[in-house]
């Protein structure tokens, strides 16, 4: 199946589950030698077989490859609880596009496919997954569960959010993070996808909310989603343009070269400030450039899952 052609058929994702599976399998296939214990193409956890144990769960395929006996590790209860949070404000739907493909994702489509890919791994690991979607309202909430029905429900929500076109919807990240912190009662791994477009006051409140999650013993990973070429480097030609704030409707008519240097400097400083604050509050910060693949997202998950105990 050609992923590129499949995505071009419709404005959103026709089969998000299949795309997520192929993204993950491509990532695993590209790893020369995984340093992460317990991960293979099938995401089965293994342990060395000890004489006297039941042979029921011996992985004979792995034995054929390695000439060593390993058993698949299955836990009676969920290994890990994970909650994925997605910012669905108007700015996350930048850049505006009629069709989506893997080489041309906007921020919300990148976040949805990244989330679906994480969910694919979590499902294979028999972990519980929850989902929150917010903007200036709490659009969606589902607690952590591990059932197939629940998994399909979350995939459906991710598909719907990609084709939604919210107009002038601001970001109230801090408000809903506080609510999520109160809803999640068991220690969990939290993944937040947001472009971090906040006012200075909102930014301060945002880190208070992130601290709330940390105070409740959750591990928090902030995936900072942005279009590096446009939103950081300000890579536009020097024709007269109208730049519009999609969350407020405010606009300015200007030549890009007039403000490019000052703009890039200000945004770079802001990004560095975010990284420092995340380090200060022991929040894992990861850049998520929508022009790149998903390797950084999936690698970060594997590292954080190994640390989570």
mmCIF file of C-alpha atoms in Angstrom:
data_model
loop_
_atom_site.group_PDB
_atom_site.id
_atom_site.type_symbol
_atom_site.label_atom_id
_atom_site.label_comp_id
_atom_site.label_asym_id
_atom_site.label_seq_id
_atom_site.Cartn_x
_atom_site.Cartn_y
_atom_site.Cartn_z
ATOM 1 C CA UNK A 1 0.000 0.000 0.000
ATOM 2 C CA UNK A 2 1.289 3.434 -0.969
ATOM 3 C CA UNK A 3 0.841 5.702 2.052
ATOM 4 C CA UNK A 4 1.299 8.845 -0.028
ATOM 5 C CA UNK A 5 -1.480 7.918 -2.465
ATOM 6 C CA UNK A 6 -3.772 6.842 0.348
ATOM 7 C CA UNK A 7 -3.452 10.180 2.097
ATOM 8 C CA UNK A 8 -4.035 12.155 -1.095
ATOM 9 C CA UNK A 9 -7.431 10.555 -1.674
ATOM 10 C CA UNK A 10 -9.179 12.514 1.060
ATOM 11 C CA UNK A 11 -8.691 15.705 3.068
ATOM 12 C CA UNK A 12 -8.064 13.748 6.264
ATOM 13 C CA UNK A 13 -6.774 10.314 7.163
ATOM 14 C CA UNK A 14 -8.704 7.520 5.506
ATOM 15 C CA UNK A 15 -7.234 4.799 7.709
ATOM 16 C CA UNK A 16 -5.331 6.327 10.604
ATOM 17 C CA UNK A 17 -4.765 2.982 12.306
ATOM 18 C CA UNK A 18 -3.062 1.508 9.254
ATOM 19 C CA UNK A 19 -0.929 4.602 8.724
ATOM 20 C CA UNK A 20 0.158 4.571 12.372
ATOM 21 C CA UNK A 21 1.101 0.910 12.094
ATOM 22 C CA UNK A 22 3.209 1.566 9.005
ATOM 23 C CA UNK A 23 4.893 4.583 10.607
ATOM 24 C CA UNK A 24 5.880 2.469 13.618
ATOM 25 C CA UNK A 25 7.002 -0.518 11.548
ATOM 26 C CA UNK A 26 9.099 1.772 9.366
ATOM 27 C CA UNK A 27 10.716 3.234 12.458
ATOM 28 C CA UNK A 28 11.520 -0.185 13.899
ATOM 29 C CA UNK A 29 12.868 -1.443 10.573
ATOM 30 C CA UNK A 30 15.202 1.547 10.431
ATOM 31 C CA UNK A 31 16.763 0.835 13.798
ATOM 32 C CA UNK A 32 20.058 -0.973 13.224
ATOM 33 C CA UNK A 33 20.248 -2.311 16.746
ATOM 34 C CA UNK A 34 17.699 -1.299 19.312
ATOM 35 C CA UNK A 35 19.148 -0.316 22.708
ATOM 36 C CA UNK A 36 15.671 -0.647 24.185
ATOM 37 C CA UNK A 37 15.046 -3.917 26.019
ATOM 38 C CA UNK A 38 11.792 -5.560 25.183
ATOM 39 C CA UNK A 39 11.072 -3.977 21.811
ATOM 40 C CA UNK A 40 10.899 -5.836 18.527
ATOM 41 C CA UNK A 41 8.786 -5.460 15.398
ATOM 42 C CA UNK A 42 5.960 -7.149 17.317
ATOM 43 C CA UNK A 43 6.679 -5.215 20.523
ATOM 44 C CA UNK A 44 6.744 -8.334 22.667
ATOM 45 C CA UNK A 45 8.682 -8.202 25.903
ATOM 46 C CA UNK A 46 11.014 -11.136 26.475
ATOM 47 C CA UNK A 47 12.950 -12.617 29.348
ATOM 48 C CA UNK A 48 15.488 -15.428 29.368
ATOM 49 C CA UNK A 49 13.887 -18.834 29.885
ATOM 50 C CA UNK A 50 14.851 -20.474 33.172
ATOM 51 C CA UNK A 51 14.912 -24.239 33.459
ATOM 52 C CA UNK A 52 11.807 -25.547 35.179
ATOM 53 C CA UNK A 53 9.507 -22.802 33.895
ATOM 54 C CA UNK A 54 6.547 -23.623 31.702
ATOM 55 C CA UNK A 55 7.442 -23.879 28.018
ATOM 56 C CA UNK A 56 4.040 -22.505 27.050
ATOM 57 C CA UNK A 57 5.269 -18.971 26.310
ATOM 58 C CA UNK A 58 8.640 -19.760 24.698
ATOM 59 C CA UNK A 59 9.141 -17.657 21.572
ATOM 60 C CA UNK A 60 10.225 -20.343 19.118
ATOM 61 C CA UNK A 61 10.672 -17.871 16.253
ATOM 62 C CA UNK A 62 13.172 -15.918 18.344
ATOM 63 C CA UNK A 63 14.861 -19.193 19.293
ATOM 64 C CA UNK A 64 15.298 -20.002 15.588
ATOM 65 C CA UNK A 65 17.046 -16.658 15.064
ATOM 66 C CA UNK A 66 19.174 -16.519 18.211
ATOM 67 C CA UNK A 67 19.512 -20.166 19.297
ATOM 68 C CA UNK A 68 18.544 -18.997 22.792
ATOM 69 C CA UNK A 69 15.356 -19.620 24.729
ATOM 70 C CA UNK A 70 13.257 -16.587 25.617
ATOM 71 C CA UNK A 71 9.719 -16.439 26.943
ATOM 72 C CA UNK A 72 7.218 -13.725 26.144
ATOM 73 C CA UNK A 73 6.436 -11.642 29.168
ATOM 74 C CA UNK A 74 2.748 -11.094 29.850
ATOM 75 C CA UNK A 75 1.481 -9.212 32.864
ATOM 76 C CA UNK A 76 -1.936 -9.851 34.400
ATOM 77 C CA UNK A 77 -2.431 -6.138 34.845
ATOM 78 C CA UNK A 78 -1.669 -3.133 32.675
ATOM 79 C CA UNK A 79 2.023 -2.262 32.630
ATOM 80 C CA UNK A 80 1.637 1.449 32.198
ATOM 81 C CA UNK A 81 -0.989 4.154 32.011
ATOM 82 C CA UNK A 82 -0.560 6.861 29.390
ATOM 83 C CA UNK A 83 -2.613 9.975 28.718
ATOM 84 C CA UNK A 84 -2.202 11.857 25.428
ATOM 85 C CA UNK A 85 -3.217 15.530 25.346
ATOM 86 C CA UNK A 86 -3.691 17.462 22.090
ATOM 87 C CA UNK A 87 -4.056 21.213 21.613
ATOM 88 C CA UNK A 88 -6.838 21.801 19.056
ATOM 89 C CA UNK A 89 -6.732 25.595 18.919
ATOM 90 C CA UNK A 90 -6.894 27.383 15.566
ATOM 91 C CA UNK A 91 -3.121 27.846 15.389
ATOM 92 C CA UNK A 92 -2.653 24.064 15.419
ATOM 93 C CA UNK A 93 -4.403 23.883 12.037
ATOM 94 C CA UNK A 94 -1.601 25.861 10.402
ATOM 95 C CA UNK A 95 -0.655 25.709 7.622
ATOM 96 C CA UNK A 96 -4.071 25.547 5.985
ATOM 97 C CA UNK A 97 -4.262 22.800 3.388
ATOM 98 C CA UNK A 98 -6.959 21.063 1.398
ATOM 99 C CA UNK A 99 -5.250 17.674 1.266
ATOM 100 C CA UNK A 100 -2.862 16.047 3.701
ATOM 101 C CA UNK A 101 0.069 13.814 2.855
ATOM 102 C CA UNK A 102 3.059 12.537 4.774
ATOM 103 C CA UNK A 103 5.320 15.163 3.242
ATOM 104 C CA UNK A 104 2.856 17.974 3.838
ATOM 105 C CA UNK A 105 1.279 17.749 7.295
ATOM 106 C CA UNK A 106 -0.068 20.664 9.267
ATOM 107 C CA UNK A 107 0.437 20.760 13.024
ATOM 108 C CA UNK A 108 -2.805 19.055 14.014
ATOM 109 C CA UNK A 109 -2.371 16.256 11.450
ATOM 110 C CA UNK A 110 1.216 15.680 12.606
ATOM 111 C CA UNK A 111 0.052 15.514 16.229
ATOM 112 C CA UNK A 112 -2.810 13.131 15.440
ATOM 113 C CA UNK A 113 -0.625 10.719 13.470
ATOM 114 C CA UNK A 114 2.115 10.890 16.109
ATOM 115 C CA UNK A 115 -0.470 10.158 18.809
ATOM 116 C CA UNK A 116 -1.911 7.250 16.802
ATOM 117 C CA UNK A 117 1.593 5.826 16.363
ATOM 118 C CA UNK A 118 2.225 6.007 20.104
ATOM 119 C CA UNK A 119 -1.142 4.366 20.694
ATOM 120 C CA UNK A 120 -0.181 1.524 18.362
ATOM 121 C CA UNK A 121 2.882 0.746 20.469
ATOM 122 C CA UNK A 122 0.989 1.154 23.735
ATOM 123 C CA UNK A 123 -1.695 -1.233 22.530
ATOM 124 C CA UNK A 124 0.912 -3.867 21.650
ATOM 125 C CA UNK A 125 2.407 -3.434 25.113
ATOM 126 C CA UNK A 126 -1.055 -3.943 26.644
ATOM 127 C CA UNK A 127 -0.927 -0.507 28.242
ATOM 128 C CA UNK A 128 -3.903 1.711 29.070
ATOM 129 C CA UNK A 129 -4.380 4.854 26.974
ATOM 130 C CA UNK A 130 -6.388 8.002 27.642
ATOM 131 C CA UNK A 131 -6.957 11.051 25.449
ATOM 132 C CA UNK A 132 -7.786 14.707 25.974
ATOM 133 C CA UNK A 133 -8.411 17.287 23.233
ATOM 134 C CA UNK A 134 -8.869 20.960 24.099
ATOM 135 C CA UNK A 135 -8.813 24.507 22.720
ATOM 136 C CA UNK A 136 -10.891 27.225 24.374
ATOM 137 C CA UNK A 137 -13.179 24.396 25.500
ATOM 138 C CA UNK A 138 -12.601 20.850 26.687
ATOM 139 C CA UNK A 139 -13.427 19.170 23.375
ATOM 140 C CA UNK A 140 -12.914 15.559 24.412
ATOM 141 C CA UNK A 141 -11.845 13.418 27.343
ATOM 142 C CA UNK A 142 -11.462 9.654 27.681
ATOM 143 C CA UNK A 143 -9.858 7.939 30.703
ATOM 144 C CA UNK A 144 -7.083 5.372 30.391
ATOM 145 C CA UNK A 145 -8.316 2.001 29.169
ATOM 146 C CA UNK A 146 -6.810 -0.847 27.189
ATOM 147 C CA UNK A 147 -9.729 -2.394 25.317
ATOM 148 C CA UNK A 148 -9.950 -2.660 21.523
ATOM 149 C CA UNK A 149 -13.240 -0.750 21.510
ATOM 150 C CA UNK A 150 -11.626 2.072 23.464
ATOM 151 C CA UNK A 151 -8.659 2.122 21.079
ATOM 152 C CA UNK A 152 -10.943 2.455 18.048
ATOM 153 C CA UNK A 153 -12.898 5.236 19.745
ATOM 154 C CA UNK A 154 -9.709 7.242 20.305
ATOM 155 C CA UNK A 155 -8.583 6.715 16.704
ATOM 156 C CA UNK A 156 -11.951 8.028 15.531
ATOM 157 C CA UNK A 157 -11.532 11.164 17.644
ATOM 158 C CA UNK A 158 -8.041 11.756 16.258
ATOM 159 C CA UNK A 159 -9.335 11.391 12.698
ATOM 160 C CA UNK A 160 -12.144 13.854 13.351
ATOM 161 C CA UNK A 161 -9.911 16.492 14.884
ATOM 162 C CA UNK A 162 -7.765 16.588 11.726
ATOM 163 C CA UNK A 163 -10.685 17.575 9.477
ATOM 164 C CA UNK A 164 -12.223 20.029 11.938
ATOM 165 C CA UNK A 165 -11.704 23.696 11.075
ATOM 166 C CA UNK A 166 -11.933 25.660 14.329
ATOM 167 C CA UNK A 167 -12.113 29.423 13.716
ATOM 168 C CA UNK A 168 -10.649 31.961 16.132
ATOM 169 C CA UNK A 169 -10.324 29.428 18.930
ATOM 170 C CA UNK A 170 -7.770 30.439 21.517
ATOM 171 C CA UNK A 171 -5.601 28.155 23.627
ATOM 172 C CA UNK A 172 -6.522 27.626 27.270
ATOM 173 C CA UNK A 173 -3.902 24.959 27.882
ATOM 174 C CA UNK A 174 -3.307 25.796 31.523
ATOM 175 C CA UNK A 175 -7.020 25.609 32.416
ATOM 176 C CA UNK A 176 -7.554 22.130 31.013
ATOM 177 C CA UNK A 177 -4.234 20.746 32.227
ATOM 178 C CA UNK A 178 -5.416 21.520 35.753
ATOM 179 C CA UNK A 179 -8.659 19.661 35.039
ATOM 180 C CA UNK A 180 -6.784 16.707 33.552
ATOM 181 C CA UNK A 181 -4.476 16.599 36.574
ATOM 182 C CA UNK A 182 -7.537 16.245 38.794
ATOM 183 C CA UNK A 183 -9.079 13.526 36.606
ATOM 184 C CA UNK A 184 -6.034 11.229 36.420
ATOM 185 C CA UNK A 185 -5.792 9.518 39.787
ATOM 186 C CA UNK A 186 -3.121 6.910 39.064
ATOM 187 C CA UNK A 187 0.451 7.739 38.149
ATOM 188 C CA UNK A 188 0.724 8.045 34.367
ATOM 189 C CA UNK A 189 2.988 9.024 31.513
ATOM 190 C CA UNK A 190 1.639 12.238 29.976
ATOM 191 C CA UNK A 191 2.297 13.300 26.370
ATOM 192 C CA UNK A 192 1.277 16.867 25.497
ATOM 193 C CA UNK A 193 1.182 18.028 21.868
ATOM 194 C CA UNK A 194 0.948 21.816 21.572
ATOM 195 C CA UNK A 195 2.490 24.660 19.583
ATOM 196 C CA UNK A 196 2.963 26.659 22.812
ATOM 197 C CA UNK A 197 1.473 29.854 21.413
ATOM 198 C CA UNK A 198 0.552 31.589 24.659
ATOM 199 C CA UNK A 199 0.668 35.120 25.981
ATOM 200 C CA UNK A 200 3.254 35.786 28.684
ATOM 201 C CA UNK A 201 0.558 35.529 31.377
ATOM 202 C CA UNK A 202 -0.804 32.299 29.913
ATOM 203 C CA UNK A 203 2.730 30.883 29.711
ATOM 204 C CA UNK A 204 3.239 31.433 33.426
ATOM 205 C CA UNK A 205 -0.099 29.759 34.165
ATOM 206 C CA UNK A 206 0.776 26.930 31.787
ATOM 207 C CA UNK A 207 3.874 26.002 33.759
ATOM 208 C CA UNK A 208 1.846 26.138 36.968
ATOM 209 C CA UNK A 209 -0.487 23.552 35.400
ATOM 210 C CA UNK A 210 2.430 21.400 34.271
ATOM 211 C CA UNK A 211 3.781 21.557 37.815
ATOM 212 C CA UNK A 212 0.370 20.357 38.990
ATOM 213 C CA UNK A 213 0.823 17.224 36.875
ATOM 214 C CA UNK A 214 4.347 16.734 38.212
ATOM 215 C CA UNK A 215 3.122 17.248 41.786
ATOM 216 C CA UNK A 216 0.683 14.377 41.218
ATOM 217 C CA UNK A 217 3.686 12.162 40.368
ATOM 218 C CA UNK A 218 3.017 11.988 36.630
ATOM 219 C CA UNK A 219 5.878 12.005 34.135
ATOM 220 C CA UNK A 220 5.300 14.753 31.566
ATOM 221 C CA UNK A 221 6.649 14.969 28.015
ATOM 222 C CA UNK A 222 5.953 18.192 26.101
ATOM 223 C CA UNK A 223 6.099 17.778 22.330
ATOM 224 C CA UNK A 224 6.497 21.302 20.988
ATOM 225 C CA UNK A 225 4.798 21.119 17.580
ATOM 226 C CA UNK A 226 5.750 23.764 15.033
ATOM 227 C CA UNK A 227 6.608 24.404 11.388
ATOM 228 C CA UNK A 228 10.303 25.162 11.654
ATOM 229 C CA UNK A 229 10.624 26.658 8.168
ATOM 230 C CA UNK A 230 7.750 29.100 8.561
ATOM 231 C CA UNK A 231 7.256 29.677 12.278
ATOM 232 C CA UNK A 232 10.882 29.687 13.394
ATOM 233 C CA UNK A 233 12.979 30.610 10.353
ATOM 234 C CA UNK A 234 10.221 32.792 8.801
ATOM 235 C CA UNK A 235 10.978 31.339 5.379
ATOM 236 C CA UNK A 236 8.692 33.419 3.140
ATOM 237 C CA UNK A 237 9.447 35.199 -0.116
ATOM 238 C CA UNK A 238 9.610 38.990 0.017
ATOM 239 C CA UNK A 239 6.300 39.699 -1.690
ATOM 240 C CA UNK A 240 3.770 41.881 0.139
ATOM 241 C CA UNK A 241 1.760 39.577 2.408
ATOM 242 C CA UNK A 242 -0.986 39.744 4.958
ATOM 243 C CA UNK A 243 -0.107 37.780 8.098
ATOM 244 C CA UNK A 244 -3.188 36.833 10.129
ATOM 245 C CA UNK A 245 -3.387 35.656 13.723
ATOM 246 C CA UNK A 246 -5.734 32.693 13.278
ATOM 247 C CA UNK A 247 -6.784 32.760 16.921
ATOM 248 C CA UNK A 248 -7.692 36.454 17.168
ATOM 249 C CA UNK A 249 -8.218 37.524 13.555
ATOM 250 C CA UNK A 250 -5.721 40.372 13.899
ATOM 251 C CA UNK A 251 -3.545 40.936 10.845
ATOM 252 C CA UNK A 252 -0.634 42.955 9.501
ATOM 253 C CA UNK A 253 0.370 43.773 5.914
ATOM 254 C CA UNK A 254 4.136 43.660 5.490
ATOM 255 C CA UNK A 255 7.111 42.459 3.467
ATOM 256 C CA UNK A 256 8.614 39.383 5.110
ATOM 257 C CA UNK A 257 12.223 40.610 4.894
ATOM 258 C CA UNK A 258 11.286 43.712 6.874
ATOM 259 C CA UNK A 259 10.774 41.754 10.086
ATOM 260 C CA UNK A 260 12.488 38.428 9.407
ATOM 261 C CA UNK A 261 15.642 39.068 11.444
ATOM 262 C CA UNK A 262 13.876 40.481 14.506
ATOM 263 C CA UNK A 263 11.116 37.885 14.302
ATOM 264 C CA UNK A 264 13.528 34.937 14.134
ATOM 265 C CA UNK A 265 15.557 36.310 17.023
ATOM 266 C CA UNK A 266 12.476 36.790 19.201
ATOM 267 C CA UNK A 267 11.075 33.323 18.462
ATOM 268 C CA UNK A 268 14.449 31.640 19.029
ATOM 269 C CA UNK A 269 14.724 33.375 22.380
ATOM 270 C CA UNK A 270 11.211 32.244 23.275
ATOM 271 C CA UNK A 271 11.981 28.638 22.357
ATOM 272 C CA UNK A 272 15.153 28.668 24.427
ATOM 273 C CA UNK A 273 13.183 30.086 27.356
ATOM 274 C CA UNK A 274 10.689 27.235 27.059
ATOM 275 C CA UNK A 275 13.477 24.661 27.114
ATOM 276 C CA UNK A 276 15.033 26.199 30.211
ATOM 277 C CA UNK A 277 11.726 26.320 32.066
ATOM 278 C CA UNK A 278 10.953 22.723 31.181
ATOM 279 C CA UNK A 279 14.375 21.706 32.495
ATOM 280 C CA UNK A 280 13.750 23.731 35.655
ATOM 281 C CA UNK A 281 10.466 21.921 36.326
ATOM 282 C CA UNK A 282 11.823 18.508 35.215
ATOM 283 C CA UNK A 283 9.490 18.316 32.238
ATOM 284 C CA UNK A 284 10.805 16.489 29.190
ATOM 285 C CA UNK A 285 10.889 18.946 26.263
ATOM 286 C CA UNK A 286 11.084 17.683 22.691
ATOM 287 C CA UNK A 287 10.893 19.628 19.456
ATOM 288 C CA UNK A 288 8.357 18.234 16.994
ATOM 289 C CA UNK A 289 9.015 19.879 13.620
ATOM 290 C CA UNK A 290 6.167 18.916 11.285
ATOM 291 C CA UNK A 291 8.617 18.833 8.361
ATOM 292 C CA UNK A 292 10.456 15.879 9.927
ATOM 293 C CA UNK A 293 9.474 12.243 10.392
ATOM 294 C CA UNK A 294 8.197 10.693 13.616
ATOM 295 C CA UNK A 295 11.445 9.085 14.752
ATOM 296 C CA UNK A 296 12.051 11.638 17.491
ATOM 297 C CA UNK A 297 8.541 11.105 18.879
ATOM 298 C CA UNK A 298 8.855 7.318 18.986
ATOM 299 C CA UNK A 299 12.423 7.334 20.320
ATOM 300 C CA UNK A 300 11.356 9.678 23.111
ATOM 301 C CA UNK A 301 8.517 7.319 24.011
ATOM 302 C CA UNK A 302 10.852 4.334 24.209
ATOM 303 C CA UNK A 303 13.307 6.175 26.419
ATOM 304 C CA UNK A 304 10.604 7.518 28.745
ATOM 305 C CA UNK A 305 8.904 4.146 28.992
ATOM 306 C CA UNK A 306 12.153 2.528 30.046
ATOM 307 C CA UNK A 307 12.565 5.155 32.777
ATOM 308 C CA UNK A 308 8.950 4.937 33.958
ATOM 309 C CA UNK A 309 8.641 2.651 36.972
#
